[in-house]
Amino acid sequence: MSSDVGRAGRHAYQRVHKAQFTFLRMNVRVVGLWVLFVAGVAVVAQLVMPDPGRPYVVGGLIAAGALMLWFLAGAATGSWNCWMGALAEQHTHDDLKALRRRGFAVFDSVLGAGFDVDHVAIGPEHVFAIEVKWSTRRWDVERPERDPTLQTALYAARRGAKRIRGVLRPSGVVTVTAVLVLRGPGATSDASYRTIDGVIVLSAADGRAAFDQLLDLPRVRVDQPRAIARLRAYSDMRDHAESVRR
């Protein structure tokens, strides 16, 4: 009964795009000067380049100018960490194939009132609420009490699991396991998981192997079809409400 609902990282991508478009609108003069500069370079290339390669060079300059402007907007707004977080969610979505092969249904970017859970996996005997965090710095999983960023991520994972448990309670689900996936250069290559403050923490390059191990956790009773229908209806309702609000 495997299925995918939603798009991994979509809310993070939406935040990135909103921040960059806002920056560009607030700096119209800078954008205009950049466009004039790129246009000037393109005109010079049009005049000096030989005819066979001229259109390709001009097109490449225009595309490079647009990409450079977009990257500069991302750097100015500090939204690239959010962008990398969205990519990390996509990679985690791919790694969750390990659970889909075992009959899990995977929901991506579950939006609710005051929360956004990156992935929810509902299986015959487990329900996981999965939070994904990306960072260039090393996660101190050996001494989590000394890592405030890790503590914040653990809190987010616990809160997400609590909210999903509340959503699924009408379908009979009483246990939702909080899972935190750490990604980025600071993640270790150890494929095993550890439990920190009630959260299953995965810090591994090989996410598929790590997710396979989650099936060794204590099993719970799950009415899978009913839970899937409940979360699907809830996600559709929240997504519709969010689209109307915008």
Short mmCIF file of N, CA, C and O in Angstrom, two decimals, residues 53-166:
data_model
loop_
_atom_site.label_atom_id
_atom_site.label_comp_id
_atom_site.label_asym_id
_atom_site.label_seq_id
_atom_site.Cartn_x
_atom_site.Cartn_y
_atom_site.Cartn_z
N GLY A 53 28.64 31.18 -33.92
CA GLY A 53 28.47 30.96 -32.48
C GLY A 53 27.81 32.11 -31.75
O GLY A 53 27.60 32.02 -30.53
N ARG A 54 27.47 33.17 -32.45
CA ARG A 54 26.95 34.37 -31.80
C ARG A 54 25.66 34.12 -31.00
O ARG A 54 25.58 34.52 -29.83
N PRO A 55 24.65 33.49 -31.55
CA PRO A 55 23.40 33.31 -30.79
C PRO A 55 23.59 32.50 -29.50
O PRO A 55 22.96 32.78 -28.48
N TYR A 56 24.49 31.50 -29.56
CA TYR A 56 24.70 30.66 -28.39
C TYR A 56 25.41 31.44 -27.27
O TYR A 56 25.07 31.30 -26.09
N VAL A 57 26.39 32.26 -27.65
CA VAL A 57 27.11 33.04 -26.65
C VAL A 57 26.18 34.07 -26.01
O VAL A 57 26.15 34.24 -24.79
N VAL A 58 25.40 34.76 -26.83
CA VAL A 58 24.48 35.77 -26.30
C VAL A 58 23.44 35.11 -25.38
O VAL A 58 23.14 35.60 -24.29
N GLY A 59 22.90 33.99 -25.83
CA GLY A 59 21.93 33.28 -24.99
C GLY A 59 22.54 32.81 -23.68
O GLY A 59 21.91 32.90 -22.62
N GLY A 60 23.78 32.34 -23.74
CA GLY A 60 24.46 31.90 -22.53
C GLY A 60 24.71 33.06 -21.57
O GLY A 60 24.57 32.90 -20.35
N LEU A 61 25.07 34.23 -22.12
CA LEU A 61 25.29 35.41 -21.26
C LEU A 61 24.00 35.83 -20.55
O LEU A 61 24.01 36.15 -19.37
N ILE A 62 22.89 35.82 -21.28
CA ILE A 62 21.61 36.22 -20.68
C ILE A 62 21.20 35.23 -19.59
O ILE A 62 20.76 35.62 -18.50
N ALA A 63 21.34 33.94 -19.88
CA ALA A 63 20.99 32.93 -18.88
C ALA A 63 21.89 33.03 -17.66
O ALA A 63 21.42 32.94 -16.50
N ALA A 64 23.21 33.24 -17.88
CA ALA A 64 24.14 33.37 -16.76
C ALA A 64 23.83 34.60 -15.92
O ALA A 64 23.91 34.57 -14.69
N GLY A 65 23.44 35.70 -16.60
CA GLY A 65 23.09 36.92 -15.86
C GLY A 65 21.87 36.72 -14.99
O GLY A 65 21.83 37.17 -13.84
N ALA A 66 20.86 36.02 -15.51
CA ALA A 66 19.64 35.77 -14.73
C ALA A 66 19.95 34.86 -13.54
O ALA A 66 19.48 35.10 -12.42
N LEU A 67 20.76 33.82 -13.77
CA LEU A 67 21.11 32.91 -12.67
C LEU A 67 21.94 33.63 -11.61
O LEU A 67 21.74 33.42 -10.40
N MET A 68 22.86 34.47 -12.06
CA MET A 68 23.68 35.20 -11.10
C MET A 68 22.83 36.12 -10.24
O MET A 68 23.04 36.22 -9.02
N LEU A 69 21.86 36.78 -10.85
CA LEU A 69 20.96 37.64 -10.08
C LEU A 69 20.18 36.83 -9.06
O LEU A 69 19.99 37.25 -7.91
N TRP A 70 19.72 35.66 -9.46
CA TRP A 70 18.96 34.80 -8.56
C TRP A 70 19.83 34.31 -7.40
O TRP A 70 19.41 34.30 -6.24
N PHE A 71 21.08 33.93 -7.70
CA PHE A 71 21.98 33.48 -6.65
C PHE A 71 22.35 34.62 -5.70
O PHE A 71 22.44 34.42 -4.48
N LEU A 72 22.54 35.82 -6.23
CA LEU A 72 22.85 36.96 -5.38
C LEU A 72 21.69 37.28 -4.44
O LEU A 72 21.89 37.63 -3.28
N ALA A 73 20.45 37.14 -4.95
CA ALA A 73 19.28 37.36 -4.11
C ALA A 73 19.24 36.33 -2.99
O ALA A 73 18.91 36.65 -1.84
N GLY A 74 19.59 35.09 -3.31
CA GLY A 74 19.62 34.06 -2.28
C GLY A 74 20.68 34.33 -1.22
O GLY A 74 20.44 34.14 -0.03
N ALA A 75 21.85 34.81 -1.66
CA ALA A 75 22.92 35.11 -0.71
C ALA A 75 22.54 36.31 0.17
O ALA A 75 22.81 36.34 1.37
N ALA A 76 21.90 37.32 -0.44
CA ALA A 76 21.53 38.52 0.31
C ALA A 76 20.45 38.26 1.34
O ALA A 76 20.45 38.85 2.42
N THR A 77 19.53 37.37 1.03
CA THR A 77 18.43 37.07 1.96
C THR A 77 18.76 35.96 2.94
O THR A 77 18.00 35.71 3.87
N GLY A 78 19.90 35.28 2.73
CA GLY A 78 20.26 34.18 3.60
C GLY A 78 19.36 32.96 3.43
O GLY A 78 19.22 32.15 4.35
N SER A 79 18.74 32.85 2.27
CA SER A 79 17.76 31.77 2.06
C SER A 79 18.39 30.49 1.53
O SER A 79 17.68 29.50 1.33
N TRP A 80 19.72 30.50 1.31
CA TRP A 80 20.32 29.30 0.74
C TRP A 80 20.35 28.13 1.71
O TRP A 80 20.29 26.97 1.31
N ASN A 81 20.42 28.43 3.01
CA ASN A 81 20.32 27.33 3.99
C ASN A 81 18.96 26.66 3.89
O ASN A 81 18.84 25.43 3.99
N CYS A 82 17.92 27.48 3.69
CA CYS A 82 16.58 26.92 3.52
C CYS A 82 16.51 26.10 2.23
O CYS A 82 15.87 25.05 2.19
N TRP A 83 17.19 26.59 1.19
CA TRP A 83 17.22 25.86 -0.08
C TRP A 83 17.91 24.50 0.10
O TRP A 83 17.41 23.48 -0.39
N MET A 84 19.04 24.51 0.79
CA MET A 84 19.74 23.25 1.03
C MET A 84 18.90 22.31 1.90
O MET A 84 18.93 21.09 1.74
N GLY A 85 18.14 22.89 2.82
CA GLY A 85 17.24 22.08 3.63
C GLY A 85 16.19 21.40 2.78
O GLY A 85 15.83 20.24 3.02
N ALA A 86 15.68 22.13 1.77
CA ALA A 86 14.69 21.54 0.86
C ALA A 86 15.31 20.40 0.06
O ALA A 86 14.67 19.35 -0.14
N LEU A 87 16.55 20.58 -0.38
CA LEU A 87 17.23 19.50 -1.10
C LEU A 87 17.45 18.29 -0.18
O LEU A 87 17.32 17.14 -0.62
N ALA A 88 17.74 18.56 1.08
CA ALA A 88 17.91 17.47 2.04
C ALA A 88 16.61 16.69 2.21
O ALA A 88 16.61 15.47 2.34
N GLU A 89 15.48 17.41 2.20
CA GLU A 89 14.18 16.73 2.29
C GLU A 89 13.95 15.85 1.07
O GLU A 89 13.39 14.75 1.18
N GLN A 90 14.37 16.33 -0.11
CA GLN A 90 14.21 15.51 -1.31
C GLN A 90 15.07 14.26 -1.24
O GLN A 90 14.63 13.17 -1.64
N HIS A 91 16.30 14.39 -0.76
CA HIS A 91 17.17 13.22 -0.62
C HIS A 91 16.57 12.22 0.38
O HIS A 91 16.63 11.00 0.18
N THR A 92 15.99 12.75 1.45
CA THR A 92 15.37 11.87 2.44
C THR A 92 14.16 11.16 1.84
O THR A 92 13.92 9.98 2.10
N HIS A 93 13.40 11.88 1.02
CA HIS A 93 12.27 11.26 0.32
C HIS A 93 12.74 10.06 -0.50
O HIS A 93 12.11 9.00 -0.50
N ASP A 94 13.87 10.22 -1.20
CA ASP A 94 14.41 9.11 -1.99
C ASP A 94 14.82 7.95 -1.09
O ASP A 94 14.60 6.78 -1.42
N ASP A 95 15.43 8.27 0.05
CA ASP A 95 15.88 7.22 0.96
C ASP A 95 14.71 6.46 1.57
O ASP A 95 14.86 5.30 1.99
N LEU A 96 13.56 7.10 1.63
CA LEU A 96 12.39 6.44 2.23
C LEU A 96 11.84 5.31 1.36
O LEU A 96 10.87 4.65 1.75
N LYS A 97 12.47 5.08 0.20
CA LYS A 97 12.10 3.91 -0.59
C LYS A 97 12.27 2.63 0.22
O LYS A 97 11.58 1.64 -0.02
N ALA A 98 13.20 2.67 1.18
CA ALA A 98 13.40 1.50 2.04
C ALA A 98 12.13 1.15 2.80
O ALA A 98 11.83 -0.03 3.04
N LEU A 99 11.36 2.17 3.20
CA LEU A 99 10.10 1.93 3.90
C LEU A 99 8.97 1.64 2.93
O LEU A 99 8.08 0.84 3.22
N ARG A 100 8.98 2.29 1.76
CA ARG A 100 7.92 2.03 0.78
C ARG A 100 7.92 0.57 0.35
O ARG A 100 6.87 -0.02 0.10
N ARG A 101 9.11 -0.01 0.25
CA ARG A 101 9.20 -1.42 -0.14
C ARG A 101 8.55 -2.32 0.92
O ARG A 101 8.17 -3.45 0.62
N ARG A 102 8.43 -1.81 2.15
CA ARG A 102 7.80 -2.59 3.22
C ARG A 102 6.33 -2.24 3.39
O ARG A 102 5.72 -2.59 4.40
N GLY A 103 5.75 -1.54 2.41
CA GLY A 103 4.33 -1.25 2.44
C GLY A 103 3.94 0.04 3.11
O GLY A 103 2.75 0.27 3.38
N PHE A 104 4.90 0.92 3.39
CA PHE A 104 4.59 2.20 4.01
C PHE A 104 4.02 3.18 2.99
O PHE A 104 4.39 3.16 1.81
N ALA A 105 3.12 4.04 3.46
CA ALA A 105 2.69 5.20 2.68
C ALA A 105 3.45 6.41 3.21
O ALA A 105 3.57 6.60 4.42
N VAL A 106 3.97 7.24 2.31
CA VAL A 106 4.80 8.38 2.70
C VAL A 106 4.11 9.67 2.30
O VAL A 106 3.73 9.86 1.14
N PHE A 107 3.95 10.55 3.27
CA PHE A 107 3.41 11.89 3.04
C PHE A 107 4.54 12.89 3.21
O PHE A 107 5.26 12.87 4.21
N ASP A 108 4.72 13.76 2.23
CA ASP A 108 5.77 14.77 2.28
C ASP A 108 5.17 16.15 2.59
O ASP A 108 4.08 16.49 2.11
N SER A 109 5.91 16.92 3.38
CA SER A 109 5.54 18.31 3.68
C SER A 109 4.11 18.41 4.20
O SER A 109 3.24 19.02 3.58
N VAL A 110 3.87 17.80 5.34
CA VAL A 110 2.54 17.83 5.95
C VAL A 110 2.40 19.14 6.73
O VAL A 110 3.07 19.36 7.74
N LEU A 111 1.55 20.01 6.24
CA LEU A 111 1.36 21.33 6.83
C LEU A 111 0.15 21.31 7.74
O LEU A 111 -0.90 20.76 7.40
N GLY A 112 0.31 21.89 8.92
CA GLY A 112 -0.81 21.97 9.85
C GLY A 112 -0.85 23.32 10.52
O GLY A 112 -0.13 24.26 10.14
N ALA A 113 -1.70 23.47 11.51
CA ALA A 113 -1.83 24.73 12.23
C ALA A 113 -0.62 24.91 13.15
O ALA A 113 -0.55 24.32 14.22
N GLY A 114 0.34 25.70 12.71
CA GLY A 114 1.52 25.96 13.52
C GLY A 114 2.61 24.92 13.42
O GLY A 114 3.55 24.93 14.22
N PHE A 115 2.54 24.02 12.45
CA PHE A 115 3.62 23.04 12.29
C PHE A 115 3.73 22.61 10.84
O PHE A 115 2.81 22.78 10.04
N ASP A 116 4.90 22.10 10.50
CA ASP A 116 5.19 21.59 9.15
C ASP A 116 6.11 20.40 9.32
O ASP A 116 7.29 20.56 9.64
N VAL A 117 5.57 19.20 9.14
CA VAL A 117 6.36 17.97 9.29
C VAL A 117 6.88 17.57 7.92
O VAL A 117 6.12 17.45 6.96
N ASP A 118 8.18 17.33 7.83
CA ASP A 118 8.82 17.08 6.54
C ASP A 118 8.30 15.80 5.88
O ASP A 118 8.00 15.78 4.69
N HIS A 119 8.20 14.72 6.66
CA HIS A 119 7.71 13.44 6.11
C HIS A 119 6.95 12.69 7.20
O HIS A 119 7.35 12.73 8.37
N VAL A 120 5.89 12.03 6.80
CA VAL A 120 5.18 11.11 7.70
C VAL A 120 5.07 9.78 6.97
O VAL A 120 4.60 9.72 5.84
N ALA A 121 5.55 8.72 7.63
CA ALA A 121 5.50 7.38 7.04
C ALA A 121 4.56 6.52 7.88
O ALA A 121 4.77 6.35 9.08
N ILE A 122 3.52 5.99 7.22
CA ILE A 122 2.52 5.17 7.91
C ILE A 122 2.62 3.75 7.39
O ILE A 122 2.41 3.49 6.20
N GLY A 123 2.96 2.84 8.28
CA GLY A 123 3.08 1.44 7.90
C GLY A 123 2.11 0.57 8.67
O GLY A 123 1.33 1.05 9.50
N PRO A 124 2.15 -0.73 8.44
CA PRO A 124 1.23 -1.65 9.13
C PRO A 124 1.46 -1.70 10.64
O PRO A 124 0.55 -1.96 11.41
N GLU A 125 2.72 -1.42 11.08
CA GLU A 125 3.03 -1.58 12.50
C GLU A 125 3.86 -0.41 13.07
O GLU A 125 4.35 -0.50 14.20
N HIS A 126 4.03 0.65 12.27
CA HIS A 126 4.79 1.82 12.73
C HIS A 126 4.23 3.07 12.08
O HIS A 126 3.76 3.02 10.94
N VAL A 127 4.32 4.19 12.80
CA VAL A 127 4.06 5.51 12.22
C VAL A 127 5.23 6.41 12.62
O VAL A 127 5.54 6.56 13.81
N PHE A 128 5.91 6.99 11.62
CA PHE A 128 7.07 7.84 11.88
C PHE A 128 6.78 9.27 11.43
O PHE A 128 6.29 9.49 10.31
N ALA A 129 7.07 10.24 12.29
CA ALA A 129 7.07 11.65 11.92
C ALA A 129 8.53 12.06 11.79
O ALA A 129 9.29 12.02 12.77
N ILE A 130 8.94 12.43 10.58
CA ILE A 130 10.36 12.59 10.27
C ILE A 130 10.69 14.06 10.02
O ILE A 130 10.13 14.70 9.14
N GLU A 131 11.61 14.57 10.82
CA GLU A 131 12.11 15.94 10.68
C GLU A 131 13.50 15.87 10.05
O GLU A 131 14.35 15.06 10.47
N VAL A 132 13.77 16.71 9.05
CA VAL A 132 15.06 16.72 8.35
C VAL A 132 15.75 18.05 8.61
O VAL A 132 15.15 19.11 8.44
N LYS A 133 17.02 17.99 9.01
CA LYS A 133 17.80 19.21 9.24
C LYS A 133 19.12 19.11 8.50
O LYS A 133 19.77 18.06 8.50
N TRP A 134 19.50 20.22 7.87
CA TRP A 134 20.77 20.29 7.11
C TRP A 134 21.65 21.36 7.73
O TRP A 134 21.17 22.43 8.12
N SER A 135 22.93 21.08 7.79
CA SER A 135 23.87 22.07 8.31
C SER A 135 25.27 21.75 7.82
O SER A 135 25.62 20.59 7.59
N THR A 136 26.09 22.81 7.68
CA THR A 136 27.49 22.60 7.32
C THR A 136 28.32 22.25 8.56
O THR A 136 29.41 21.69 8.43
N ARG A 137 27.81 22.58 9.72
CA ARG A 137 28.57 22.33 10.95
C ARG A 137 28.35 20.89 11.43
O ARG A 137 27.41 20.22 11.03
N ARG A 138 29.23 20.45 12.28
CA ARG A 138 29.14 19.09 12.82
C ARG A 138 28.06 19.02 13.90
O ARG A 138 28.02 19.86 14.79
N TRP A 139 27.22 18.01 13.80
CA TRP A 139 26.21 17.78 14.83
C TRP A 139 26.86 17.01 15.97
O TRP A 139 27.43 15.94 15.78
N ASP A 140 26.76 17.54 17.18
CA ASP A 140 27.39 16.90 18.33
C ASP A 140 26.41 15.91 18.95
O ASP A 140 25.83 16.16 20.02
N VAL A 141 26.22 14.78 18.27
CA VAL A 141 25.29 13.77 18.78
C VAL A 141 25.86 13.02 19.98
O VAL A 141 25.11 12.36 20.71
N GLU A 142 27.17 13.10 20.19
CA GLU A 142 27.77 12.46 21.34
C GLU A 142 27.46 13.23 22.62
O GLU A 142 27.29 12.63 23.69
N ARG A 143 27.39 14.57 22.50
CA ARG A 143 27.08 15.41 23.66
C ARG A 143 25.98 16.39 23.27
O ARG A 143 26.22 17.59 23.12
N PRO A 144 24.78 15.89 23.07
CA PRO A 144 23.69 16.74 22.56
C PRO A 144 23.34 17.90 23.46
O PRO A 144 22.86 18.95 22.99
N GLU A 145 23.59 17.76 24.76
CA GLU A 145 23.26 18.84 25.69
C GLU A 145 24.13 20.08 25.46
O GLU A 145 23.77 21.18 25.90
N ARG A 146 25.24 19.93 24.74
CA ARG A 146 26.13 21.06 24.45
C ARG A 146 25.90 21.64 23.06
O ARG A 146 26.66 22.51 22.64
N ASP A 147 24.92 21.15 22.36
CA ASP A 147 24.67 21.59 20.98
C ASP A 147 23.27 22.21 20.92
O ASP A 147 22.27 21.52 20.75
N PRO A 148 23.16 23.53 21.06
CA PRO A 148 21.83 24.17 21.07
C PRO A 148 21.08 24.00 19.76
O PRO A 148 19.85 23.90 19.76
N THR A 149 21.81 23.95 18.65
CA THR A 149 21.14 23.75 17.36
C THR A 149 20.51 22.37 17.28
O THR A 149 19.38 22.20 16.80
N LEU A 150 21.22 21.38 17.78
CA LEU A 150 20.68 20.02 17.83
C LEU A 150 19.48 19.96 18.77
O LEU A 150 18.49 19.28 18.48
N GLN A 151 19.55 20.66 19.89
CA GLN A 151 18.44 20.68 20.82
C GLN A 151 17.18 21.27 20.17
O GLN A 151 16.07 20.77 20.36
N THR A 152 17.37 22.32 19.37
CA THR A 152 16.24 22.91 18.65
C THR A 152 15.64 21.92 17.67
O THR A 152 14.42 21.81 17.52
N ALA A 153 16.52 21.18 16.97
CA ALA A 153 16.05 20.18 16.00
C ALA A 153 15.30 19.05 16.71
O ALA A 153 14.28 18.56 16.21
N LEU A 154 15.80 18.62 17.86
CA LEU A 154 15.13 17.57 18.63
C LEU A 154 13.74 18.03 19.08
O LEU A 154 12.76 17.27 19.03
N TYR A 155 13.65 19.27 19.51
CA TYR A 155 12.36 19.82 19.93
C TYR A 155 11.37 19.84 18.77
O TYR A 155 10.20 19.46 18.92
N ALA A 156 11.86 20.25 17.59
CA ALA A 156 11.00 20.28 16.40
C ALA A 156 10.51 18.88 16.06
O ALA A 156 9.34 18.69 15.66
N ALA A 157 11.38 17.87 16.18
CA ALA A 157 10.98 16.49 15.88
C ALA A 157 9.93 16.00 16.86
O ALA A 157 8.94 15.37 16.46
N ARG A 158 10.12 16.28 18.15
CA ARG A 158 9.14 15.86 19.15
C ARG A 158 7.80 16.56 18.94
O ARG A 158 6.73 15.94 19.05
N ARG A 159 7.85 17.84 18.64
CA ARG A 159 6.62 18.59 18.42
C ARG A 159 5.87 18.07 17.20
O ARG A 159 4.65 17.91 17.23
N GLY A 160 6.62 17.78 16.12
CA GLY A 160 5.98 17.25 14.92
C GLY A 160 5.29 15.93 15.18
O GLY A 160 4.17 15.70 14.73
N ALA A 161 5.96 15.04 15.93
CA ALA A 161 5.35 13.74 16.24
C ALA A 161 4.10 13.91 17.10
O ALA A 161 3.10 13.22 16.89
N LYS A 162 4.16 14.85 18.03
CA LYS A 162 2.99 15.10 18.89
C LYS A 162 1.81 15.60 18.07
O LYS A 162 0.67 15.17 18.26
N ARG A 163 2.08 16.52 17.13
CA ARG A 163 1.00 17.07 16.31
C ARG A 163 0.41 16.00 15.38
O ARG A 163 -0.81 15.94 15.20
N ILE A 164 1.26 15.19 14.80
CA ILE A 164 0.75 14.12 13.92
C ILE A 164 -0.04 13.09 14.72
O ILE A 164 -1.06 12.57 14.25
N ARG A 165 0.40 12.81 15.94
CA ARG A 165 -0.36 11.89 16.78
C ARG A 165 -1.76 12.45 17.05
O ARG A 165 -2.76 11.71 17.04
N GLY A 166 -1.83 13.76 17.27
CA GLY A 166 -3.13 14.38 17.48
C GLY A 166 -4.02 14.30 16.24
O GLY A 166 -5.23 14.07 16.34
#
